[in-house]
Tab-separated table of C-alpha atoms in Angstrom:
chain	number	residue	atom	x	y	z
A	1	MET	CA	0.000	0.000	0.000
A	2	ASN	CA	1.476	3.385	-0.975
A	3	ARG	CA	1.645	6.348	1.385
A	4	GLU	CA	-1.364	8.155	-0.088
A	5	ASP	CA	-3.599	5.082	0.232
A	6	HIS	CA	-2.349	4.589	3.791
A	7	ILE	CA	-3.228	8.189	4.653
A	8	VAL	CA	-6.707	7.847	3.104
A	9	ASP	CA	-7.381	4.613	4.998
A	10	GLY	CA	-6.104	6.123	8.228
A	11	PHE	CA	-8.165	9.251	7.680
A	12	LYS	CA	-11.335	7.241	7.084
A	13	ALA	CA	-10.772	5.144	10.216
A	14	THR	CA	-9.990	8.214	12.302
A	15	LEU	CA	-12.890	10.180	10.850
A	16	ILE	CA	-15.343	7.373	11.584
A	17	ALA	CA	-14.052	7.119	15.136
A	18	ARG	CA	-14.025	10.882	15.567
A	19	ALA	CA	-17.543	11.071	14.125
A	20	THR	CA	-18.651	8.385	16.594
A	21	TYR	CA	-16.963	10.241	19.426
A	22	MET	CA	-18.406	13.604	18.457
A	23	LEU	CA	-21.903	12.280	17.730
A	24	SER	CA	-21.967	10.583	21.122
A	25	SER	CA	-20.610	13.791	22.685
A	26	ALA	CA	-23.223	15.861	20.856
A	27	LEU	CA	-25.985	13.544	22.001
A	28	LEU	CA	-24.633	13.665	25.540
A	29	LEU	CA	-24.507	17.447	25.702
A	30	PHE	CA	-27.967	17.640	24.099
A	31	VAL	CA	-29.532	15.243	26.604
A	32	LEU	CA	-27.765	16.820	29.585
A	33	ALA	CA	-28.449	20.438	28.580
A	34	ARG	CA	-31.963	19.976	27.254
A	35	TYR	CA	-33.484	17.405	29.602
A	36	LEU	CA	-31.381	16.256	32.557
A	37	LEU	CA	-29.439	19.210	34.018
A	38	ASP	CA	-30.226	22.868	34.566
A	39	PRO	CA	-27.653	25.480	33.434
A	40	ASP	CA	-26.130	25.629	36.931
A	41	GLY	CA	-25.573	21.863	37.088
A	42	TYR	CA	-24.302	21.742	33.512
A	43	GLY	CA	-21.932	24.624	34.177
A	44	THR	CA	-20.571	23.128	37.407
A	45	LEU	CA	-19.878	19.797	35.668
A	46	TYR	CA	-17.850	21.340	32.869
A	47	TRP	CA	-16.179	23.877	35.139
A	48	ALA	CA	-14.798	20.986	37.185
A	49	ILE	CA	-13.669	19.177	34.026
A	50	GLY	CA	-11.969	22.393	32.940
A	51	VAL	CA	-10.031	22.628	36.200
A	52	LEU	CA	-9.023	18.966	35.961
A	53	ALA	CA	-7.874	19.504	32.389
A	54	ILE	CA	-5.322	21.949	33.769
A	55	VAL	CA	-4.353	19.657	36.658
A	56	ARG	CA	-3.846	16.653	34.359
A	57	LEU	CA	-1.030	18.489	32.572
A	58	PHE	CA	1.158	17.587	35.560
A	59	ALA	CA	0.180	13.918	35.166
A	60	ASP	CA	1.627	13.714	31.643
A	61	LEU	CA	4.205	16.484	31.085
A	62	GLY	CA	4.247	15.847	27.328
A	63	LEU	CA	5.429	12.237	27.683
A	64	SER	CA	2.670	10.714	25.544
A	65	ARG	CA	3.438	12.783	22.465
A	66	SER	CA	7.171	12.530	23.035
A	67	VAL	CA	7.122	8.732	23.044
A	68	ALA	CA	4.850	8.740	19.984
A	69	ARG	CA	7.452	10.768	18.110
A	70	TYR	CA	10.284	8.362	19.059
A	71	ILE	CA	8.164	5.278	18.370
A	72	SER	CA	7.494	6.665	14.891
A	73	GLU	CA	11.255	7.028	14.374
A	74	TYR	CA	12.618	3.868	16.036
A	75	ARG	CA	10.042	1.314	14.879
A	76	GLU	CA	11.797	1.489	11.514
A	77	GLU	CA	15.393	2.318	12.503
A	78	ASP	CA	15.842	0.179	15.622
A	79	PRO	CA	12.649	-1.718	16.659
A	80	GLY	CA	14.351	-3.254	19.703
A	81	GLN	CA	14.325	0.135	21.418
A	82	VAL	CA	10.526	0.443	21.278
A	83	PRO	CA	9.855	-1.712	24.396
A	84	HIS	CA	12.434	0.331	26.315
A	85	LEU	CA	10.687	3.544	25.262
A	86	LEU	CA	7.275	2.251	26.339
A	87	ARG	CA	8.551	1.015	29.728
A	88	THR	CA	10.243	4.329	30.472
A	89	THR	CA	7.129	6.295	29.580
A	90	VAL	CA	4.675	4.095	31.500
A	91	THR	CA	6.874	4.157	34.615
A	92	ALA	CA	7.220	7.937	34.517
A	93	LYS	CA	3.497	8.432	33.949
A	94	LEU	CA	2.536	6.162	36.852
A	95	VAL	CA	4.775	8.150	39.180
A	96	LEU	CA	3.342	11.458	37.961
A	97	ILE	CA	-0.293	10.309	38.202
A	98	THR	CA	0.286	8.983	41.734
A	99	VAL	CA	1.827	12.242	42.956
A	100	VAL	CA	-0.732	14.516	41.272
A	101	GLY	CA	-3.664	12.348	42.352
A	102	TYR	CA	-2.466	12.332	45.973
A	103	VAL	CA	-2.113	16.117	46.023
A	104	LEU	CA	-5.587	16.510	44.493
A	105	VAL	CA	-7.166	14.231	47.105
A	106	LEU	CA	-5.526	16.254	49.877
A	107	PHE	CA	-6.370	19.735	48.587
A	108	HIS	CA	-9.516	19.330	46.457
A	109	GLU	CA	-11.709	21.300	48.870
A	110	ARG	CA	-9.258	24.174	49.151
A	111	ILE	CA	-8.922	24.380	45.372
A	112	ALA	CA	-12.698	24.573	44.836
A	113	LEU	CA	-13.173	27.196	47.565
A	114	ALA	CA	-10.214	29.279	46.391
A	115	LEU	CA	-11.671	29.391	42.863
A	116	GLY	CA	-15.103	30.366	44.154
A	117	GLU	CA	-16.971	27.135	43.263
A	118	PRO	CA	-17.859	25.262	46.487
A	119	GLY	CA	-20.385	23.187	44.518
A	120	ALA	CA	-17.488	21.558	42.664
A	121	VAL	CA	-15.898	20.011	45.788
A	122	PRO	CA	-17.242	16.456	45.197
A	123	PHE	CA	-16.152	16.605	41.549
A	124	LEU	CA	-12.576	17.470	42.468
A	125	ALA	CA	-12.624	14.834	45.230
A	126	ALA	CA	-13.140	12.209	42.503
A	127	GLY	CA	-10.618	13.965	40.288
A	128	ALA	CA	-7.827	11.431	40.902
A	129	LEU	CA	-9.930	8.682	39.306
A	130	TYR	CA	-10.697	10.968	36.362
A	131	LEU	CA	-6.988	11.737	35.889
A	132	LEU	CA	-6.014	8.053	35.903
A	133	ALA	CA	-8.722	6.983	33.439
A	134	PHE	CA	-8.274	9.913	31.078
A	135	SER	CA	-4.466	9.755	31.089
A	136	ALA	CA	-4.394	6.032	30.309
A	137	SER	CA	-6.940	6.440	27.531
A	138	THR	CA	-5.159	9.313	25.809
A	139	PHE	CA	-1.701	7.738	26.263
A	140	SER	CA	-2.748	4.563	24.480
A	141	GLN	CA	-4.446	6.546	21.730
A	142	VAL	CA	-1.406	8.760	21.045
A	143	ALA	CA	1.081	5.864	21.314
A	144	LEU	CA	-0.912	3.911	18.724
A	145	GLN	CA	-0.692	6.991	16.498
A	146	GLY	CA	3.090	6.770	16.852
A	147	PHE	CA	2.932	3.212	15.526
A	148	ASN	CA	0.882	4.635	12.609
A	149	HIS	CA	-1.914	2.141	13.345
A	150	LEU	CA	-4.683	4.692	13.325
A	151	GLY	CA	-7.461	2.116	13.203
A	152	TYR	CA	-6.623	0.931	16.718
A	153	SER	CA	-6.259	4.493	17.924
A	154	ALA	CA	-9.658	5.221	16.417
A	155	ILE	CA	-11.226	2.331	18.332
A	156	VAL	CA	-9.996	3.727	21.657
A	157	GLN	CA	-11.435	7.150	20.870
A	158	ALA	CA	-14.801	5.795	19.732
A	159	VAL	CA	-15.162	3.593	22.812
A	160	SER	CA	-14.451	6.512	25.149
A	161	GLY	CA	-17.190	8.586	23.506
A	162	ILE	CA	-19.816	5.841	23.577
A	163	GLY	CA	-18.882	4.854	27.125
A	164	ARG	CA	-19.249	8.421	28.395
A	165	LEU	CA	-22.661	8.739	26.782
A	166	VAL	CA	-24.060	5.473	28.124
A	167	PHE	CA	-22.810	5.757	31.688
A	168	ALA	CA	-23.261	9.517	32.160
A	169	VAL	CA	-26.904	9.346	31.108
A	170	ALA	CA	-27.478	6.171	33.141
A	171	PHE	CA	-26.019	7.672	36.317
A	172	VAL	CA	-27.993	10.911	35.948
A	173	LEU	CA	-31.208	8.973	35.395
A	174	ALA	CA	-30.354	6.988	38.535
A	175	GLY	CA	-30.681	10.246	40.447
A	176	LEU	CA	-27.001	11.152	40.849
A	177	GLY	CA	-27.294	14.491	39.029
A	178	ALA	CA	-24.298	16.298	37.583
A	179	LEU	CA	-21.921	14.267	39.776
A	180	GLY	CA	-23.349	11.103	38.219
A	181	ALA	CA	-22.563	12.491	34.765
A	182	PHE	CA	-18.993	13.093	35.946
A	183	PHE	CA	-18.644	9.472	37.074
A	184	GLY	CA	-20.027	8.458	33.682
A	185	TYR	CA	-17.063	10.252	32.121
A	186	ILE	CA	-14.692	8.325	34.395
A	187	VAL	CA	-16.181	4.929	33.524
A	188	GLY	CA	-16.183	5.715	29.778
A	189	TYR	CA	-12.522	6.701	29.802
A	190	ALA	CA	-11.607	3.697	31.994
A	191	ILE	CA	-13.126	1.236	29.516
A	192	ALA	CA	-11.344	2.922	26.613
A	193	ALA	CA	-8.086	2.870	28.586
A	194	ALA	CA	-8.386	-0.862	29.285
A	195	ILE	CA	-8.893	-1.569	25.576
A	196	GLY	CA	-6.126	0.790	24.445
A	197	VAL	CA	-3.526	-0.451	26.927
A	198	GLY	CA	-4.462	-4.042	26.055
A	199	ILE	CA	-3.896	-3.382	22.345
A	200	LEU	CA	-0.568	-1.707	23.065
A	201	TYR	CA	0.656	-4.553	25.234
A	202	TYR	CA	-0.541	-7.577	23.277
A	203	GLY	CA	-0.475	-6.068	19.796
A	204	PHE	CA	2.790	-4.126	19.906
A	205	TYR	CA	4.901	-4.340	23.063
A	206	ARG	CA	5.065	-8.154	23.086
A	207	ARG	CA	5.610	-8.246	19.318
A	208	TYR	CA	8.909	-6.378	19.490
A	209	GLU	CA	12.028	-8.211	20.605
A	210	THR	CA	13.611	-6.000	23.250
A	211	ALA	CA	17.153	-4.878	22.508
A	212	GLU	CA	19.719	-6.109	25.039
A	213	GLU	CA	20.860	-2.560	25.713
A	214	TYR	CA	18.869	0.637	25.983
A	215	GLU	CA	20.438	3.053	23.494
A	216	GLU	CA	22.638	5.453	25.401
A	217	GLY	CA	20.968	8.829	25.849
A	218	LEU	CA	17.602	7.761	24.360
A	219	SER	CA	15.679	7.997	27.626
A	220	ARG	CA	17.228	11.422	28.201
A	221	ARG	CA	16.198	12.582	24.710
A	222	LEU	CA	12.699	11.203	25.311
A	223	LEU	CA	12.364	13.263	28.488
A	224	GLU	CA	14.027	16.331	26.973
A	225	TYR	CA	11.673	16.354	23.994
A	226	SER	CA	8.735	16.191	26.394
A	227	VAL	CA	9.734	19.612	27.785
A	228	PRO	CA	8.653	21.721	24.783
A	229	LEU	CA	5.672	19.424	24.328
A	230	THR	CA	4.725	20.093	27.957
A	231	ALA	CA	4.903	23.811	27.296
A	232	THR	CA	2.761	23.448	24.191
A	233	GLN	CA	0.237	21.173	25.889
A	234	SER	CA	0.063	23.504	28.880
A	235	ALA	CA	-0.499	26.505	26.679
A	236	ASN	CA	-3.062	24.603	24.619
A	237	VAL	CA	-5.025	23.509	27.674
A	238	ILE	CA	-4.837	26.991	29.159
A	239	ASP	CA	-6.208	28.347	25.887
A	240	LYS	CA	-9.063	25.829	25.927
A	241	GLN	CA	-9.861	25.657	29.640
A	242	ILE	CA	-8.687	28.745	31.515
A	243	ASP	CA	-11.427	30.826	29.918
A	244	ILE	CA	-14.023	28.367	31.265
A	245	VAL	CA	-12.473	28.543	34.744
A	246	LEU	CA	-12.340	32.355	34.624
A	247	VAL	CA	-15.948	32.643	33.426
A	248	GLY	CA	-16.976	30.633	36.483
A	249	PHE	CA	-14.726	32.710	38.744
A	250	PHE	CA	-15.900	36.124	37.495
A	251	ILE	CA	-19.554	35.360	36.688
A	252	ASN	CA	-21.407	32.130	37.656
A	253	PRO	CA	-21.948	28.440	36.687
A	254	ALA	CA	-24.812	29.347	34.318
A	255	ALA	CA	-22.447	31.553	32.308
A	256	VAL	CA	-20.035	28.618	32.193
A	257	ALA	CA	-22.855	26.538	30.720
A	258	PHE	CA	-23.497	29.085	27.952
A	259	TYR	CA	-19.813	29.407	27.089
A	260	THR	CA	-19.092	25.680	27.318
A	261	LEU	CA	-22.032	24.763	25.119
A	262	ALA	CA	-20.842	27.143	22.391
A	263	LYS	CA	-17.313	25.696	22.554
A	264	GLN	CA	-18.638	22.127	22.457
A	265	ILE	CA	-20.563	22.921	19.283
A	266	THR	CA	-17.392	24.224	17.641
A	267	ASP	CA	-15.576	21.043	18.738
A	268	PHE	CA	-18.239	18.985	17.003
A	269	VAL	CA	-17.842	20.977	13.795
A	270	LEU	CA	-14.054	20.530	13.945
A	271	ALA	CA	-14.069	16.709	13.943
A	272	PRO	CA	-12.954	16.245	10.292
A	273	ALA	CA	-10.003	18.648	10.661
A	274	GLU	CA	-8.814	16.927	13.822
A	275	SER	CA	-9.096	13.540	12.117
A	276	LEU	CA	-7.057	14.690	9.124
A	277	GLY	CA	-4.347	16.290	11.258
A	278	PHE	CA	-4.113	13.203	13.479
A	279	THR	CA	-3.816	11.016	10.356
A	280	ILE	CA	-1.190	12.844	8.324
A	281	SER	CA	1.136	14.067	11.096
A	282	PRO	CA	3.175	10.829	11.595
A	283	ASN	CA	3.966	10.805	7.868
A	284	PHE	CA	5.830	14.114	8.073
A	285	GLY	CA	8.394	12.667	10.464
A	286	GLU	CA	8.932	9.690	8.185
A	287	GLN	CA	9.158	11.858	5.050
A	288	LYS	CA	11.596	14.318	6.616
A	289	ALA	CA	13.839	11.454	7.726
A	290	ALA	CA	13.720	10.069	4.166
A	291	GLY	CA	14.357	13.481	2.534
A	292	GLU	CA	10.950	13.453	0.784
A	293	LEU	CA	10.040	17.108	1.429
A	294	GLU	CA	8.265	17.562	-1.913
A	295	SER	CA	5.811	14.809	-1.027
A	296	ALA	CA	5.278	16.307	2.437
A	297	ARG	CA	4.682	19.746	0.890
A	298	GLN	CA	2.061	18.429	-1.532
A	299	ILE	CA	0.228	16.546	1.204
A	300	TYR	CA	0.133	19.585	3.485
A	301	GLN	CA	-0.938	22.071	0.779
A	302	THR	CA	-3.717	19.810	-0.473
A	303	SER	CA	-4.918	19.177	3.084
A	304	LEU	CA	-4.841	22.894	3.953
A	305	THR	CA	-6.851	23.858	0.860
A	306	ASN	CA	-9.448	21.196	1.596
A	307	ILE	CA	-9.694	22.307	5.233
A	308	LEU	CA	-10.272	25.939	4.205
A	309	LEU	CA	-12.816	24.895	1.574
A	310	LEU	CA	-14.801	23.095	4.251
A	311	TYR	CA	-14.397	25.384	7.250
A	312	ILE	CA	-14.609	28.942	5.946
A	313	PRO	CA	-18.170	28.340	4.626
A	314	ALA	CA	-19.031	26.238	7.699
A	315	ALA	CA	-17.983	29.037	10.063
A	316	VAL	CA	-19.989	31.676	8.195
A	317	GLY	CA	-23.033	29.412	8.075
A	318	LEU	CA	-22.754	28.654	11.789
A	319	ALA	CA	-22.681	32.354	12.649
A	320	ILE	CA	-25.798	32.995	10.538
A	321	VAL	CA	-27.945	30.174	11.984
A	322	ALA	CA	-26.603	30.412	15.558
A	323	ARG	CA	-29.775	31.892	17.083
A	324	PRO	CA	-32.382	29.501	15.674
A	325	PHE	CA	-30.025	26.557	16.174
A	326	LEU	CA	-29.416	27.180	19.893
A	327	THR	CA	-32.983	28.129	20.804
A	328	LEU	CA	-34.650	25.334	18.819
A	329	VAL	CA	-32.220	22.552	19.765
A	330	PHE	CA	-31.331	23.420	23.375
A	331	GLY	CA	-34.171	25.702	24.398
A	332	THR	CA	-34.590	29.404	25.086
A	333	ASP	CA	-32.603	29.077	28.339
A	334	TYR	CA	-29.484	29.006	26.146
A	335	ALA	CA	-30.277	32.068	24.033
A	336	THR	CA	-27.531	33.930	25.919
A	337	ALA	CA	-25.014	31.663	24.189
A	338	VAL	CA	-25.900	33.031	20.706
A	339	PRO	CA	-23.346	35.884	20.518
A	340	VAL	CA	-20.702	33.599	22.043
A	341	LEU	CA	-21.247	31.026	19.304
A	342	GLN	CA	-21.209	33.705	16.612
A	343	VAL	CA	-17.817	34.983	17.786
A	344	LEU	CA	-16.446	31.458	18.152
A	345	ALA	CA	-17.431	30.730	14.547
A	346	GLY	CA	-14.226	32.555	13.642
A	347	PHE	CA	-12.342	30.261	15.990
A	348	VAL	CA	-13.615	27.290	13.961
A	349	VAL	CA	-11.479	28.269	10.944
A	350	LEU	CA	-8.441	28.988	13.100
A	351	GLN	CA	-8.689	25.760	15.067
A	352	ALA	CA	-9.209	23.739	11.878
A	353	ILE	CA	-5.846	24.999	10.614
A	354	THR	CA	-4.288	24.310	14.011
A	355	ASN	CA	-5.637	20.752	14.089
A	356	LEU	CA	-4.034	20.149	10.705
A	357	THR	CA	-0.725	21.793	11.576
A	358	SER	CA	0.227	21.412	15.233
A	359	ASP	CA	0.902	17.669	15.485
A	360	SER	CA	2.734	17.827	12.164
A	361	LEU	CA	5.220	20.318	13.636
A	362	ASP	CA	5.934	17.902	16.489
A	363	TYR	CA	6.793	15.146	14.025
A	364	LEU	CA	8.908	17.586	11.988
A	365	GLY	CA	10.971	18.224	15.113
A	366	ARG	CA	9.739	21.817	15.595
A	367	ALA	CA	8.030	21.288	18.941
A	368	ARG	CA	10.196	23.933	20.630
A	369	ALA	CA	9.245	26.679	18.181
A	370	ARG	CA	5.581	25.766	18.474
A	371	ALA	CA	5.858	25.732	22.257
A	372	ILE	CA	7.259	29.267	22.309
A	373	ALA	CA	4.450	30.531	20.067
A	374	LYS	CA	1.785	28.733	22.056
A	375	GLY	CA	3.164	29.914	25.373
A	376	GLY	CA	3.192	33.547	24.293
A	377	THR	CA	-0.335	33.530	22.886
A	378	SER	CA	-1.659	31.629	25.907
A	379	ILE	CA	-0.313	34.261	28.285
A	380	ALA	CA	-1.938	36.922	26.096
A	381	ASN	CA	-5.190	34.930	26.111
A	382	PHE	CA	-5.177	34.770	29.899
A	383	GLY	CA	-4.573	38.499	30.164
A	384	LEU	CA	-7.319	39.360	27.684
A	385	ASN	CA	-9.760	37.093	29.516
A	386	VAL	CA	-9.019	38.801	32.826
A	387	VAL	CA	-9.674	42.193	31.192
A	388	LEU	CA	-12.647	41.349	28.960
A	389	ILE	CA	-14.765	38.941	31.040
A	390	PRO	CA	-15.413	41.403	33.914
A	391	THR	CA	-16.110	44.254	31.460
A	392	ILE	CA	-18.229	42.684	28.676
A	393	GLY	CA	-19.151	39.298	30.130
A	394	VAL	CA	-18.981	35.842	28.601
A	395	VAL	CA	-18.598	37.183	25.047
A	396	GLY	CA	-15.270	38.679	26.156
A	397	ALA	CA	-13.870	35.169	26.642
A	398	ALA	CA	-14.796	34.294	23.066
A	399	ILE	CA	-13.195	37.473	21.699
A	400	ALA	CA	-9.974	36.771	23.612
A	401	THR	CA	-9.845	33.238	22.220
A	402	VAL	CA	-10.252	34.339	18.599
A	403	ALA	CA	-7.808	37.249	18.855
A	404	THR	CA	-4.926	35.305	20.386
A	405	HIS	CA	-5.453	32.168	18.322
A	406	SER	CA	-5.170	34.213	15.135
A	407	VAL	CA	-1.588	35.072	16.066
A	408	TYR	CA	-0.786	31.469	16.948
A	409	VAL	CA	-2.092	30.169	13.605
A	410	ALA	CA	-0.043	32.723	11.689
A	411	VAL	CA	3.132	31.638	13.498
A	412	ASN	CA	2.372	27.943	12.906
A	413	LEU	CA	1.908	28.512	9.188
A	414	TYR	CA	5.180	30.426	9.019
A	415	ILE	CA	7.040	27.571	10.731
A	416	VAL	CA	5.547	25.026	8.315
A	417	HIS	CA	6.549	27.284	5.418
A	418	THR	CA	10.149	27.407	6.633
A	419	GLU	CA	10.203	23.588	6.831
A	420	LEU	CA	8.355	22.689	3.620
A	421	GLY	CA	8.579	25.782	1.390
A	422	LEU	CA	4.855	26.202	0.717
A	423	ASN	CA	3.539	27.715	-2.525
A	424	VAL	CA	2.030	30.790	-0.871
A	425	ALA	CA	0.675	32.342	-4.087
A	426	ARG	CA	-1.220	29.170	-4.988
A	427	ILE	CA	-2.694	28.864	-1.500
A	428	ALA	CA	-3.726	32.559	-1.551
A	429	ARG	CA	-5.486	32.191	-4.930
A	430	ARG	CA	-7.447	29.176	-3.769
A	431	THR	CA	-8.344	30.873	-0.493
A	432	GLY	CA	-9.711	33.880	-2.407
A	433	LEU	CA	-11.837	31.568	-4.536
A	434	ILE	CA	-13.125	29.834	-1.403
A	435	CYS	CA	-14.097	33.212	0.108
A	436	GLY	CA	-16.031	34.048	-3.060
A	437	ILE	CA	-17.955	30.768	-2.834
A	438	THR	CA	-18.614	31.472	0.836
A	439	GLY	CA	-20.069	34.904	0.033
A	440	VAL	CA	-22.608	33.453	-2.404
A	441	MET	CA	-23.503	30.693	0.063
A	442	ALA	CA	-23.953	33.236	2.885
A	443	VAL	CA	-26.440	35.247	0.827
A	444	SER	CA	-28.527	32.143	0.141
A	445	VAL	CA	-28.631	31.253	3.849
A	446	LEU	CA	-29.411	34.826	4.946
A	447	VAL	CA	-32.423	34.868	2.626
A	448	VAL	CA	-34.045	31.781	4.183
A	449	THR	CA	-32.970	32.091	7.844
A	450	PRO	CA	-35.672	34.639	8.859
A	451	LEU	CA	-38.273	32.033	7.850
A	452	VAL	CA	-36.946	29.404	10.268
A	453	SER	CA	-39.405	28.556	13.045
A	454	ASN	CA	-38.840	24.832	13.684
A	455	LEU	CA	-36.173	22.162	13.366
A	456	LEU	CA	-37.379	21.049	9.938
A	457	MET	CA	-37.044	24.563	8.536
A	458	LEU	CA	-33.651	24.924	10.229
A	459	SER	CA	-32.493	21.752	8.492
A	460	GLY	CA	-33.811	23.190	5.237
A	461	ALA	CA	-31.827	26.416	5.679
A	462	ILE	CA	-28.658	24.445	6.363
A	463	ALA	CA	-29.360	22.265	3.327
A	464	VAL	CA	-29.724	25.354	1.109
A	465	GLY	CA	-26.291	26.542	2.190
A	466	ALA	CA	-24.719	23.097	1.782
A	467	ILE	CA	-26.144	22.598	-1.714
A	468	THR	CA	-25.069	26.071	-2.818
A	469	TRP	CA	-21.567	25.427	-1.500
A	470	ALA	CA	-21.333	21.975	-3.115
A	471	VAL	CA	-22.453	23.190	-6.549
A	472	LEU	CA	-20.041	26.140	-6.531
A	473	ALA	CA	-17.170	24.017	-5.212
A	474	VAL	CA	-17.589	21.552	-8.079
A	475	LEU	CA	-18.074	24.237	-10.745
A	476	SER	CA	-14.961	26.085	-9.536
A	477	GLY	CA	-12.870	22.937	-9.819
A	478	LEU	CA	-11.964	22.901	-6.133
A	479	VAL	CA	-13.813	19.616	-5.647
A	480	ASP	CA	-13.516	16.637	-7.989
A	481	PRO	CA	-16.689	14.501	-7.650
A	482	GLY	CA	-14.757	11.469	-8.881
A	483	GLN	CA	-12.209	11.739	-6.083
A	484	VAL	CA	-14.975	12.189	-3.508
A	485	ARG	CA	-16.730	9.040	-4.735
A	486	SER	CA	-13.418	7.175	-4.653
A	487	VAL	CA	-12.707	8.130	-1.035
A	488	ILE	CA	-16.269	7.272	0.057
A	489	SER	CA	-16.167	3.909	-1.696
């Protein structure tokens, strides 16, 4: 199988898994927000998860992505080192999780009270279990990516999404409320972790014959490379979660619910971009090592154009239908989230590019440069949130996210250009054509949106935009129907 076919197969497996994960997540947030939890309960749940997302940084310190990078390199060059790499990483992670979990158990109440959310105390008390389950699940998923067996990685992701849905809903219906939903998350991740670790051990670790000697300096390089990845991961999590924590600190749990719901919708829309980025990124490390930069350049440019073709129109359409979508799907209680979602529509395009680019930079060996860029923009994001949330409310958090992420995307693209020598003029021409298509599509949606009064009419408005986009994309030559049919088949 050639590299292009391998990428397509990996993309399809990852996209199916990501679609399963996001559909189950969408159904979960719909059921919780619409029927099972009030905005306060919904906000407290995701505020606690936001805090734990920051805490779990100390339980990984970039080790998962670091070992994935070295697995990708050594499984071809020196396979006997792979078991050594896995043992080092698992040992280090177990130590980190134990220390962080112990500290969290001791100080969970103080953390919740210091951040102004006493209702989150029981969530943080169970946080050690959440950290263990989540860390094991994501470690196995990323390590399997390093082996370039994306089908297995996809299985772990899909199982975690389905498990969360089933157990969170079951526990809430059993009368456990928002805390029950939190334990549903833990059980879902634990099942996925058991499957992922099992695949790693029986499918890969035991298959490699361990080298008699651990290559001198390899464990040190593994840990050293985790440092910039830790900085990047920390900055990334701060970007994604600190705004949620600050909204809860400055306003209230209901505001967290409005902001979180808008961000979750953008996450759902971003599933294809994340799948593509997760799929192609290991290939860049292999191609750079083999001196095949032209192939890497073509893959990245084609992927970037396709991402922009999909997400620029999607973002504009989302901003236009935000009000009827939120009020008809989640109820009028969530009408306050409309302007937040409209601002975050711009974030959709930026994050789509990031999803395509960020992991690729790690495999190209540019993790340090990305870490510096991410760290700087994350500090700026924190500062803007502190200024804007108290002055203009929850919309201020969305504005801060879009503003700072724009800078980060620009830096990422520049770094990729220095590595691969992108054809900037060609990308600019295609982007201009995509914006023209988007303008025509936007007009068609704006015409029908005022008529929307129920879910059927909302679906019709979205269909009008999608059909307009599809026809123009084919007529412009940006989409080849034959290639689309080939990928689907």
